[in-house]
XYZ file of C-alpha atoms in Angstrom:
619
model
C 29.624 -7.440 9.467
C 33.414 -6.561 8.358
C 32.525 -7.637 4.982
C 29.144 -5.470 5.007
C 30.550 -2.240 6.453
C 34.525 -2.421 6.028
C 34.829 1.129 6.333
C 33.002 1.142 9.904
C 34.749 -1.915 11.102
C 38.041 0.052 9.902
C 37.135 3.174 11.914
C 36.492 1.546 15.120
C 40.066 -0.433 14.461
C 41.914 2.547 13.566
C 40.279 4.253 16.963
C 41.494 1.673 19.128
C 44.797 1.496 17.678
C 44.629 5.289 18.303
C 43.600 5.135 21.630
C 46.296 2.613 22.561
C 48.936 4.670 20.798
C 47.871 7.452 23.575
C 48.307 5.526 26.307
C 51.377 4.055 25.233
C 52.562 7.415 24.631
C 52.952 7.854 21.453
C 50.421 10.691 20.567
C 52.118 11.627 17.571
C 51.825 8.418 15.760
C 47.954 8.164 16.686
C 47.627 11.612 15.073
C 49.051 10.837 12.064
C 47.114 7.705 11.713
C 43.668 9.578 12.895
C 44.367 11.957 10.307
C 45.439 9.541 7.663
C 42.228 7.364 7.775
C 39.873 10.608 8.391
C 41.323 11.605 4.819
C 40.985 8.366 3.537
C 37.569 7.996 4.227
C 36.880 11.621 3.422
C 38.597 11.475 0.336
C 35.759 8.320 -0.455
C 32.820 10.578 0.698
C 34.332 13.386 -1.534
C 34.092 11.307 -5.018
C 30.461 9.712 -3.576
C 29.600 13.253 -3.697
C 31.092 14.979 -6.448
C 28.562 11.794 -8.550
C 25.457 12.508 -6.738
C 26.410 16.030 -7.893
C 26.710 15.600 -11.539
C 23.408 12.878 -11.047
C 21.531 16.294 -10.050
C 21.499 15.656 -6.226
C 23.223 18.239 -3.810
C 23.317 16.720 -0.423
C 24.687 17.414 2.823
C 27.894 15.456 2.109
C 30.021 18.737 1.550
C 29.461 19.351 4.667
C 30.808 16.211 6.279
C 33.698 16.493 3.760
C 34.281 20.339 5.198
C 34.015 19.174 8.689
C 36.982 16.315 8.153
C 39.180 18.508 6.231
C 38.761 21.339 8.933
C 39.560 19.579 12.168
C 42.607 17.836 10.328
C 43.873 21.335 9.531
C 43.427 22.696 13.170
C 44.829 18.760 14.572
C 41.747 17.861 16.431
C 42.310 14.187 15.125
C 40.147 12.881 18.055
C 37.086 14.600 16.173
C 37.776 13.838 12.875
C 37.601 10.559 13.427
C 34.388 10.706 15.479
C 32.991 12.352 12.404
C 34.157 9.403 10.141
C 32.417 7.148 12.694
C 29.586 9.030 12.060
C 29.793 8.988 8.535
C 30.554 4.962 8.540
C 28.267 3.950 10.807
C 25.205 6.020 9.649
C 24.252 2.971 6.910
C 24.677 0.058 9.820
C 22.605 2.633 12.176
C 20.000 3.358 9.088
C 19.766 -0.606 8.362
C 18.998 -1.686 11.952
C 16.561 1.286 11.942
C 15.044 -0.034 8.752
C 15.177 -3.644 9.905
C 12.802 -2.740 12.631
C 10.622 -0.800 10.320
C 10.704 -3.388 8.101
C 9.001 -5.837 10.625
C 5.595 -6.745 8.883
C 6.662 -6.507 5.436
C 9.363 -9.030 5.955
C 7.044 -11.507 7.964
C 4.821 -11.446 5.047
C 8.128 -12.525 2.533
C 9.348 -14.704 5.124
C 6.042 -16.604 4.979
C 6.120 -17.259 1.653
C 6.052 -20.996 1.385
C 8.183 -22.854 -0.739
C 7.091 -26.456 -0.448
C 3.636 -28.037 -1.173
C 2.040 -31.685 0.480
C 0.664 -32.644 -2.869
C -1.814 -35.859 -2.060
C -1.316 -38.547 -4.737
C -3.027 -42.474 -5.349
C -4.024 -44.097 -2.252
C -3.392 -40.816 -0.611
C 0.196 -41.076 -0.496
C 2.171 -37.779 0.361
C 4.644 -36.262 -2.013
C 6.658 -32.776 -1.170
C 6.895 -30.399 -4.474
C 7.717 -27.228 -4.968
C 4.905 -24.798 -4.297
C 5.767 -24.200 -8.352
C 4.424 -27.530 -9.322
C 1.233 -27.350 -7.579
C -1.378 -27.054 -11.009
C -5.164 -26.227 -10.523
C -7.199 -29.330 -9.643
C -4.275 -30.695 -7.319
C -5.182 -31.488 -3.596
C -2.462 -30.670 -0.793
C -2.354 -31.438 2.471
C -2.013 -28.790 5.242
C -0.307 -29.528 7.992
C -1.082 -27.797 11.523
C 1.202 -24.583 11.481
C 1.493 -24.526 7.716
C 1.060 -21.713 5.555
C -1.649 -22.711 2.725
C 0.377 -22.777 -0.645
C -1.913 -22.080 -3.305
C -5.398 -20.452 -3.689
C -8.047 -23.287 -3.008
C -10.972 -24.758 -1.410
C -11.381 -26.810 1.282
C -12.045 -30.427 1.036
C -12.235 -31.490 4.301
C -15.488 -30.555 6.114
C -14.226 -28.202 8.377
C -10.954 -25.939 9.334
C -10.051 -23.267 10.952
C -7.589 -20.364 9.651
C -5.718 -17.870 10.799
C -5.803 -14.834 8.311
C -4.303 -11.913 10.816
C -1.166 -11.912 8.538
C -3.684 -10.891 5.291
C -6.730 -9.192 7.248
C -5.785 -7.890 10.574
C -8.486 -10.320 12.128
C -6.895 -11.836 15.358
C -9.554 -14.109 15.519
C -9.743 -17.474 13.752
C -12.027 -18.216 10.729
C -13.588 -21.415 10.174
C -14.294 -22.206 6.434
C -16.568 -25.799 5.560
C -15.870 -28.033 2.974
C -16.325 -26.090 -0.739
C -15.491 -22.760 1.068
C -12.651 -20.981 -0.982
C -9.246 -20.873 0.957
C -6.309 -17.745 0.294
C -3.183 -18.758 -0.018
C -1.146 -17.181 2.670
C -3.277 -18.057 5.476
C -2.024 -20.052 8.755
C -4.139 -23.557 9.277
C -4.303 -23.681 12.816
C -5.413 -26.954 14.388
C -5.766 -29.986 12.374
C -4.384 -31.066 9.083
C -6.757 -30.569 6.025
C -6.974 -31.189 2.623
C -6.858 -28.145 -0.353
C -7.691 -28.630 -3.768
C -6.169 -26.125 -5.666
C -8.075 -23.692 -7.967
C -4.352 -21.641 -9.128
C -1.303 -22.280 -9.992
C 1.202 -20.656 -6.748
C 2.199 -18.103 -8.914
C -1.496 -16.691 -10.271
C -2.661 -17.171 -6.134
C -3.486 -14.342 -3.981
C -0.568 -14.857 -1.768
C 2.310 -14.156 -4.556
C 0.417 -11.090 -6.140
C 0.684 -9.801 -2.378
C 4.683 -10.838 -1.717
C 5.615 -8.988 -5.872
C 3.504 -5.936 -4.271
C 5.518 -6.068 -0.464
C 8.860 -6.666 -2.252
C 7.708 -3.409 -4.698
C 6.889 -1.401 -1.216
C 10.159 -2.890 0.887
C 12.624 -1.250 -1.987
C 10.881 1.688 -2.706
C 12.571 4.857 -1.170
C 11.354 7.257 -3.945
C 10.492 10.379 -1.798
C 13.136 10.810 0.229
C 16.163 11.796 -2.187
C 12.990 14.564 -2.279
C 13.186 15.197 1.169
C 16.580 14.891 1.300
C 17.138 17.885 -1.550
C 14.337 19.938 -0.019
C 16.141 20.810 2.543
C 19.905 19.905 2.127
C 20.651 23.071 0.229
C 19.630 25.669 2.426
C 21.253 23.814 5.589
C 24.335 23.747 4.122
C 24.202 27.224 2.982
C 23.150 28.381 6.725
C 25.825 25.919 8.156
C 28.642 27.769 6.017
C 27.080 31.597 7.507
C 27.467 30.507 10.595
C 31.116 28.877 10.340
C 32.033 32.377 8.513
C 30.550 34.825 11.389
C 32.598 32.696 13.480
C 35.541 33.241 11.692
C 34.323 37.171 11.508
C 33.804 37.067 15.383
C 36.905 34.972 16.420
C 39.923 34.555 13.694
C 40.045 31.574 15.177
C 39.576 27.977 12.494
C 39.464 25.862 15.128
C 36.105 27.462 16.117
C 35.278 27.380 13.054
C 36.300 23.519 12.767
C 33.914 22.920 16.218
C 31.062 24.736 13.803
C 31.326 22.411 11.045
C 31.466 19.549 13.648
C 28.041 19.555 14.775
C 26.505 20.577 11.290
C 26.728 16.743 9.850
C 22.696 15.848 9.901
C 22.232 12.088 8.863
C 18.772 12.812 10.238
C 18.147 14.573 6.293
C 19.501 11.141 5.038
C 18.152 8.506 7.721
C 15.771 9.527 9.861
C 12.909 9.846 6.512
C 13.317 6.293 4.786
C 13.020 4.808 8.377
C 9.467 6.668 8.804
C 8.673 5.712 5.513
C 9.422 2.620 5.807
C 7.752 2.085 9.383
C 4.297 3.486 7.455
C 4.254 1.127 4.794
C 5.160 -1.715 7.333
C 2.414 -0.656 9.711
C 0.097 -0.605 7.034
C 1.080 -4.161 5.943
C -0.096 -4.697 9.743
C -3.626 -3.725 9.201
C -3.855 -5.323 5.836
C -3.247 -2.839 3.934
C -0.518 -3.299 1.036
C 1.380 0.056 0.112
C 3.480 -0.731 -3.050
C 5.622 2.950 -2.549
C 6.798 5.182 -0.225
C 5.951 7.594 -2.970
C 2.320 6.325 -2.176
C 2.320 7.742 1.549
C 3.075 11.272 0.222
C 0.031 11.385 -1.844
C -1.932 9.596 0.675
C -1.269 12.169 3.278
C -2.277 15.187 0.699
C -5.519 13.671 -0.905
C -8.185 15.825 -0.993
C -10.777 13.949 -2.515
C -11.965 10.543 -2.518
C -13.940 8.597 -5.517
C -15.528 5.350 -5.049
C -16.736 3.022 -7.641
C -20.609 1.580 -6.522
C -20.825 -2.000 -6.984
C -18.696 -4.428 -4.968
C -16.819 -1.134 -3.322
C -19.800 0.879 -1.451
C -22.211 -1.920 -1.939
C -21.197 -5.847 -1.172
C -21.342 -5.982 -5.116
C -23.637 -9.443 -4.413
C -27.105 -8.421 -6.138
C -29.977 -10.275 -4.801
C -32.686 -11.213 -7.447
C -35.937 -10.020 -6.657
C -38.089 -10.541 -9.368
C -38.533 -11.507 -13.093
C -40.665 -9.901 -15.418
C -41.151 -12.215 -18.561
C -43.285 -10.695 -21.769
C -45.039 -13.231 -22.919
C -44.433 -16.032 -24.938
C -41.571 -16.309 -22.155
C -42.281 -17.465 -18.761
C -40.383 -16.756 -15.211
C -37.801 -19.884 -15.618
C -37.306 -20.030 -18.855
C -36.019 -16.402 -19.248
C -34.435 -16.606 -16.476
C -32.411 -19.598 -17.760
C -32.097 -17.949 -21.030
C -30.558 -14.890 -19.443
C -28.253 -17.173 -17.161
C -26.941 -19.235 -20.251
C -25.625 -16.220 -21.672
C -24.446 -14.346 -18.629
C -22.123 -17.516 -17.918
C -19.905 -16.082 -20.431
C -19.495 -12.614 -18.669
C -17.416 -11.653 -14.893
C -19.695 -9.285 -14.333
C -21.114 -9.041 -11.295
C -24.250 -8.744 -11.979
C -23.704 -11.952 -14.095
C -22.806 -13.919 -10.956
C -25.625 -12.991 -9.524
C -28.255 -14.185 -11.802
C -26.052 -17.520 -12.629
C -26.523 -17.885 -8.265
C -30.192 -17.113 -8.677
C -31.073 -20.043 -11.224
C -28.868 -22.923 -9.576
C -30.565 -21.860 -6.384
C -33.628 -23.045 -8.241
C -32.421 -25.935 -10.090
C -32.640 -24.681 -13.344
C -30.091 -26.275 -16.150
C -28.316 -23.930 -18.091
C -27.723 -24.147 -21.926
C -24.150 -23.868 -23.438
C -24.205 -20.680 -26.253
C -23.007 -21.348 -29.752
C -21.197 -17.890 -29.944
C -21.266 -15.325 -26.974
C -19.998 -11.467 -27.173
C -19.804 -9.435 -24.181
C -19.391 -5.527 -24.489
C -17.802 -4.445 -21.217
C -20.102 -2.715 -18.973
C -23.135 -2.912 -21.291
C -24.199 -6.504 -21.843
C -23.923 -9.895 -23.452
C -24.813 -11.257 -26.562
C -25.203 -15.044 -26.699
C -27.095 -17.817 -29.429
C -28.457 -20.135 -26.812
C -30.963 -23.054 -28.363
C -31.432 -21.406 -31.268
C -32.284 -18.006 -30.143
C -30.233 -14.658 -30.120
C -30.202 -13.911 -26.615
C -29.322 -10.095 -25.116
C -28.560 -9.179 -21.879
C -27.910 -6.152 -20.336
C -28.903 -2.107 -19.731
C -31.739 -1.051 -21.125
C -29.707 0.927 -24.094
C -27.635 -1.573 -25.316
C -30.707 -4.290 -25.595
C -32.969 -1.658 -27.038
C -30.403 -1.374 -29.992
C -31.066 -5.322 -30.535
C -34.556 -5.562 -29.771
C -38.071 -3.659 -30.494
C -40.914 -2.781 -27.837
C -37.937 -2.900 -24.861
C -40.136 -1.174 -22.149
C -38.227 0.652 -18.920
C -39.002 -1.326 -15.679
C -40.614 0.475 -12.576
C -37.796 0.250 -9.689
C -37.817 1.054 -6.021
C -35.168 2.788 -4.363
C -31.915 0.294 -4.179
C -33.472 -2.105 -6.886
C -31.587 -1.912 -10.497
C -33.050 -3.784 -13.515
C -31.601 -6.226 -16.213
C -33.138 -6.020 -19.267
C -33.464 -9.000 -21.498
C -34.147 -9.486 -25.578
C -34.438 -12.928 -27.435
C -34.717 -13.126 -30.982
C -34.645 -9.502 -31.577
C -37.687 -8.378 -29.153
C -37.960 -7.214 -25.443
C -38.333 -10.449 -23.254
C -38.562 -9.042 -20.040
C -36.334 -7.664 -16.920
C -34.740 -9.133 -14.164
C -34.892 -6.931 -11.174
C -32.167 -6.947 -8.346
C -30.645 -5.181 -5.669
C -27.394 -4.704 -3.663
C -27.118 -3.045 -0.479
C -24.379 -0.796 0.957
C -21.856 -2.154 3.159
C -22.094 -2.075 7.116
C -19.265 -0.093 7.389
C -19.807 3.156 4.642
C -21.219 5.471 6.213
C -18.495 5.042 8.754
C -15.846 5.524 6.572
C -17.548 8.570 4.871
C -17.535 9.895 8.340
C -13.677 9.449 9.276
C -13.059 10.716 5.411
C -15.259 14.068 6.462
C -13.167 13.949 9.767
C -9.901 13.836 7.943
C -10.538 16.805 6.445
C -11.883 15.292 2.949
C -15.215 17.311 2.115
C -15.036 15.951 -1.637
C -16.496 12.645 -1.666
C -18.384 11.087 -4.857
C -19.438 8.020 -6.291
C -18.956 7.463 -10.085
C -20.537 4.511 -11.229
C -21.956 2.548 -14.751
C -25.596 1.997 -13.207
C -28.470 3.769 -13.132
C -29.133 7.496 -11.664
C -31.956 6.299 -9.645
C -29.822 3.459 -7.969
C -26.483 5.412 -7.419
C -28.662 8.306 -6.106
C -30.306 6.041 -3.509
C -26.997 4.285 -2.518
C -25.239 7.679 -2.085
C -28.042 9.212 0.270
C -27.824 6.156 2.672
C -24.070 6.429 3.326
C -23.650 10.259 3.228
C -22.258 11.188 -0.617
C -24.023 13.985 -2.033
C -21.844 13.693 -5.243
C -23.127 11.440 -7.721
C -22.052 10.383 -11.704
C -23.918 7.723 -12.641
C -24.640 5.510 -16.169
C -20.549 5.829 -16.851
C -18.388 3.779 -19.032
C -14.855 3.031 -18.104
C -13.369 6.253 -20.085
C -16.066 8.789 -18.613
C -14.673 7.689 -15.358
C -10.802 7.997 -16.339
C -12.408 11.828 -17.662
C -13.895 12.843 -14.317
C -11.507 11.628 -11.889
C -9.338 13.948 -14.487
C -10.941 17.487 -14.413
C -11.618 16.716 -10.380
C -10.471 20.384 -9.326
C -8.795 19.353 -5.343
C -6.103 17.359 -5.825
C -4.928 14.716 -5.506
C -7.364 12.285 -5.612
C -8.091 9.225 -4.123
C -10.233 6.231 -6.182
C -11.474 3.131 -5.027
C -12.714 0.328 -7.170
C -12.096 -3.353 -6.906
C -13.217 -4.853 -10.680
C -11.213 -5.548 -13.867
C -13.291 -1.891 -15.307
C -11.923 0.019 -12.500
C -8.127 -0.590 -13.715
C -8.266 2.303 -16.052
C -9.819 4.791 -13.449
C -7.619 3.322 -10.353
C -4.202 4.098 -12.824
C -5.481 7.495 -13.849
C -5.751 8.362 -9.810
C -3.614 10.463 -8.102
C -3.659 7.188 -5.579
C -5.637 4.334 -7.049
C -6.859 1.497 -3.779
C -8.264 -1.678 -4.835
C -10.097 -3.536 -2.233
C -9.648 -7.250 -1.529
C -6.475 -8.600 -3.245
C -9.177 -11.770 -4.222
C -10.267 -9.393 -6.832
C -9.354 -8.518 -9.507
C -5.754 -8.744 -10.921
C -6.011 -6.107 -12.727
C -7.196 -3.988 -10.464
C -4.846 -4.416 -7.926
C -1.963 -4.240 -10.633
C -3.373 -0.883 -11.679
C -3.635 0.576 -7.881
C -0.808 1.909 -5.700
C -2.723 0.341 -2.399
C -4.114 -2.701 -2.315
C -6.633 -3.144 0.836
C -6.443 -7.137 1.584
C -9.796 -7.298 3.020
C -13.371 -6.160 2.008
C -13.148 -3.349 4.733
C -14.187 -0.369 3.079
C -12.959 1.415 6.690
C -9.436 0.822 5.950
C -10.070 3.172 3.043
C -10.202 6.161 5.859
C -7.262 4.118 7.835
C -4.777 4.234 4.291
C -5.029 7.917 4.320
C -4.870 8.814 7.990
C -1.433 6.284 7.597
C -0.108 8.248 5.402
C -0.715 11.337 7.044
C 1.232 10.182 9.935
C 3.904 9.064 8.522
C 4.705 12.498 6.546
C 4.200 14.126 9.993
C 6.565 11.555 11.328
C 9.038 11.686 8.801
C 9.064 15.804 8.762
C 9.326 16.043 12.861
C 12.566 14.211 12.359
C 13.801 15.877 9.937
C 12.937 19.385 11.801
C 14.068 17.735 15.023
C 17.662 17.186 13.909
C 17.898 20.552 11.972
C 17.158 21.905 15.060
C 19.133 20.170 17.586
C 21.936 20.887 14.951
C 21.132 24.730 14.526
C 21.193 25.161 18.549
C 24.547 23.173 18.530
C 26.102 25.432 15.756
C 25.052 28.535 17.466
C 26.667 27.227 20.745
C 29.585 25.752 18.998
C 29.793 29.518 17.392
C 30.667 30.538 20.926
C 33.870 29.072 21.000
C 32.821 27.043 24.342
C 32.132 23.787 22.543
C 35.618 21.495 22.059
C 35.455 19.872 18.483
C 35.395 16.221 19.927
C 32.776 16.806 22.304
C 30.423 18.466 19.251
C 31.412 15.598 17.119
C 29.855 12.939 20.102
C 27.066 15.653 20.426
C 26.005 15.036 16.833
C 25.581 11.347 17.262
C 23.439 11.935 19.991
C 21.596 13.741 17.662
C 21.060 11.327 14.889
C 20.029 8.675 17.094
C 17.209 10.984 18.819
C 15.985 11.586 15.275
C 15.901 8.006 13.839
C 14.269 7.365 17.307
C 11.906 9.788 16.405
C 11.562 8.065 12.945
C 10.485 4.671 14.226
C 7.374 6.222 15.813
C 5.873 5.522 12.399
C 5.464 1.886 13.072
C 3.220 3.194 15.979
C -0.317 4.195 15.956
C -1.664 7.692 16.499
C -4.493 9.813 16.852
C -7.506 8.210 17.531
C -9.981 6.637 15.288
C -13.667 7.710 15.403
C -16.002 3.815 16.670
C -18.162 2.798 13.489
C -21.605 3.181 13.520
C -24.128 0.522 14.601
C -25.991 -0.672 11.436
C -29.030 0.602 12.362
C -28.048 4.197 12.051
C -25.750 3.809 9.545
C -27.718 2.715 6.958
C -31.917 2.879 5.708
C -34.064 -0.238 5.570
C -33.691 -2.394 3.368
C -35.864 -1.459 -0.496
């Protein structure tokens, strides 16, 4: 401590050395050492000022400067140093404060592990740095350990606890081949891992660069800070100055300037910020800025990408229409060889469809995929094109449009320059949209759309069963960067979660990428990152945010007023300097107090919807 705050461990020496020199009698030497050190110290505060001055921010520091030079000129040494102990100990207050906001952010560095089990011949056990772990390596997990790397299991089955990423208190058990997250806790028995990531490309570190972002941001409250600094100080000095007007008197005017020191403008905001991101860490819910919550608070309209964000974004084949010469499995395999060179999921998909029925697939000569339109692929010989409609008509001749039920969306395929046939599919909306549509519309939010690359007929289906009226469908990656553009009420809110929603989710006002097992670019491009697949927590960002501006502005209005009431009373002449002095640290620590109540939840959240009424049959 005397090392991290020398000038508070100094005050509280120099006031006991004070104190002693009054009971020994000696009252002149303690004033002349009070009013040494308050100069000293004021004198610091003075040239900290006179840079944030010049750096183009006017705080309340003139203030404290005013109120140190004033009761050394009227001898009220007692109070100047009370006000230096304020001054001193308002970073040790502000860092305990922020330590306790800081709570879940720091568990989730703190967790970080640094050492791996990596299994070697005849299963022998050698510790390495997390940083040598390569893909293809199995580790062992120990009971209580913190999985290292991104994985999946080898042993047949384990249970995990994920609360730290998710928010789910319950345990999940995972069977041998299921993917594992780095980051989660293994709870019961040790278990084998083979990694699929190095430690560095896993889940786990993307999340710990994004809390480290969020734990040193503190970008809105200089903001704060200036928003109101200025015309506090300028009714602090009318107030001293009628009191001079009224009285003649400068001690009065000393007791005035006393109680007019608010470190709740320069504490009490970064601890509420501070305590929202960390609370949102709690629910699983990564917030890389405090400049984030401000936005988050204001949005007025909410955009959400279709597949894999409303919908599971896991299409379910229905059907295959071959044209003849081409029958069911062989365009189907066709179509699968040359989707295995594309991530879309749509790709997926069909690659899941033909190993469920044990078809081989055929490795393409060349492959070209054109990013949200289709692939291009020579497999065996042919020119094989899959895709939308549009960009396999270009390729092909006699490409006919495929008949589709509400929910269904159609793959159309070409070989060898003419229409082979469609694979149909469909993807249903998530258990939980309509839901959050309804805690968006009970937030206030009454602009809610859906921009997405697929079909009208599709989007327009998906939209009516969870409650969007507000549809752009068939859009490339730009048209959506355009739209979420010339949206008229700002700012806007976009959710996506693939590697074509990066462009949109920058462009955003507040970009959200859901599930940090997505993409990395999407959740390098967004300013929240939602760690599960709960679209809810979409609803839960926002109403976060909300809070913790109304947190964060109630202490800031709660020590401008406790100081106002205490300068008008001090303006009275009844108020002794050293009792307005102790008055004012009463009042800082009822404002960070205040603060704090950010890490808490309120309000009340509306219960989801049973998934029988929130959503339509299935097509």
């Amino acid at each position: 401590m005397p090392r991290q705050y020398p000038l508070l461990v100094g005050t509280l020496a120099v006031g006991a050395v004070v104190v002693g020199l009054v009971i020994g009698g000696q009252p002149r030497w303690a004033q002349w050492l009070g009013f040494g050190w308050a100069l000293l110290v004021g004198a610091r505060v003075a040239g900290r000022m006179a840079r944030d001055v010049l750096a183009g921010h006017w705080g309340v520091d003139v203030l404290a400067v005013t109120a140190i030079v004033s009761t050394v000129l009227v001898g009220e040494y007692l109070a100047a140093l009370v006000v230096v102990l304020m001054l001193t100990g308002g970073q040790a207050l502000e860092d305990y404060a922020s330590h306790r906001a800081r709570k879940e952010l720091r568990a989730l560095l703190e967790r970080a592990p640094t050492l791996a089990h990596r299994l070697g011949p005849a299963d022998t056990v050698a510790d390495v740095p997390v940083e040598e772990v390569l893909p293809g390596d199995q580790v062992l997990v120990r009971p209580a350990e913190v999985v290292p790397v991104d994985g999946v299991l080898v042993s047949a089955e384990a249970d995990f606890d994920e609360s730290s990423l998710t928010g789910e208190s319950l345990p999940v058990t995972h069977h041998a081949g299921d993917p594992v997250l780095s980051g989660v806790l293994n709870t019961q028995q040790a278990v084998t891992v083979r990694a699929t990531t190095a430690a560095a490309d896993s889940q786990y570190a993307r999340i710990v660069a994004m809390v480290r972002e969020a734990a040193e941001s503190r970008a809105p409250v200089v903001r704060l800070a200036d928003r109101y600094a200025v015309p506090f100080t300028a009714f602090a000095f009318a107030v001293a100055e009628a009191a001079w007007w009224y009285h003649g008197d400068p001690t009065v005017v000393a007791e005035v300037l006393v109680v007019a020191t608010p470190c709740p403008l320069l504490i009490a905001a970064p601890v509420a910020f501070l305590g929202g991101m960390s609370r949102a860490a709690r629910a699983g819910i990564i917030v890389k800025n405090a400049g984030t919550l401000e936005r988050l608070a204001a949005v007025r309209t909410v955009a959400f990408d279709k597949t894999g964000t409303i919908t599971y974004g896991r299409p379910e084949l229905l059907a295959v229409h071959p044209r003849p010469p081409w029958t069911t499995n062989r365009l189907l395999g066709l179509a699968a060889s040359a989707e295995q060179y594309s991530s879309h999921v749509l790709a997926t998909s069909i690659r899941d469809a033909v190993a469920a029925r044990g078809l081989a697939l055929s490795p393409a000569t060349t492959a070209h995929e054109e990013a949200t339109h289709g692939v291009t692929a020579l497999v065996d010989g042919h020119e094989v094109v899959v895709g939308k409609r549009a960009h396999v008509a270009a390729g092909a001749t006699g490409v006919e449009e495929q008949p589709l039920a509400p929910g269904e969306l159609a793959v159309y395929v070409g070989v060898d320059g003419r229409f082979a046939g469609t694979l149909v599919l469909s993807d249903h909306p998530r258990d939980d949209a309509r839901d959050t549509m309804d805690q968006l519309a009970a937030l206030g939010i009454s602009h809610r759309l859906i921009l997405s690359g697929d079909a009208r007929s599709t989007v327009a289906h998906v939209a009516a069963a969870v409650g969007v009226t507000q549809v752009h469908a068939e859009c490339l990656p730009e048209d959506k960067v355009r739209l979420v553009r010339e949206l008229p009420a700002r700012p806007v809110l976009m959710v996506g979660d693939g590697v074509n929603d990066a462009p949109v989710l920058a462009a955003a006002d507040v970009g959200v990428a859901m599930g940090a097992r997505g993409s990395t670019a999407a959740s390098e491009s967004a300013d929240v990152v939602v760690l599960t697949e709960d679209l809810a927590k979409t609803a839960t960002a926002v109403r976060n945010g909300r809070r913790t501006m109304t947190v964060a502005l109630q202490s800031i209005w709660l020590g401008i007023a406790l100081s106002v009431g205490l300068m008008l009373v001090a303006a009275t002449g009844t108020v002794p300097a050293i009792l307005g002095a102790l008055s004012q640290e009463v009042v800082d620590l009822l404002a960070i107090l205040n603060a704090l109540r950010a890490l808490q939840a309120g309000g009340s959240r509306r219960p989801a919807r049973s998934r029988a009424t929130a959503l339509s049959p299935r097509s």
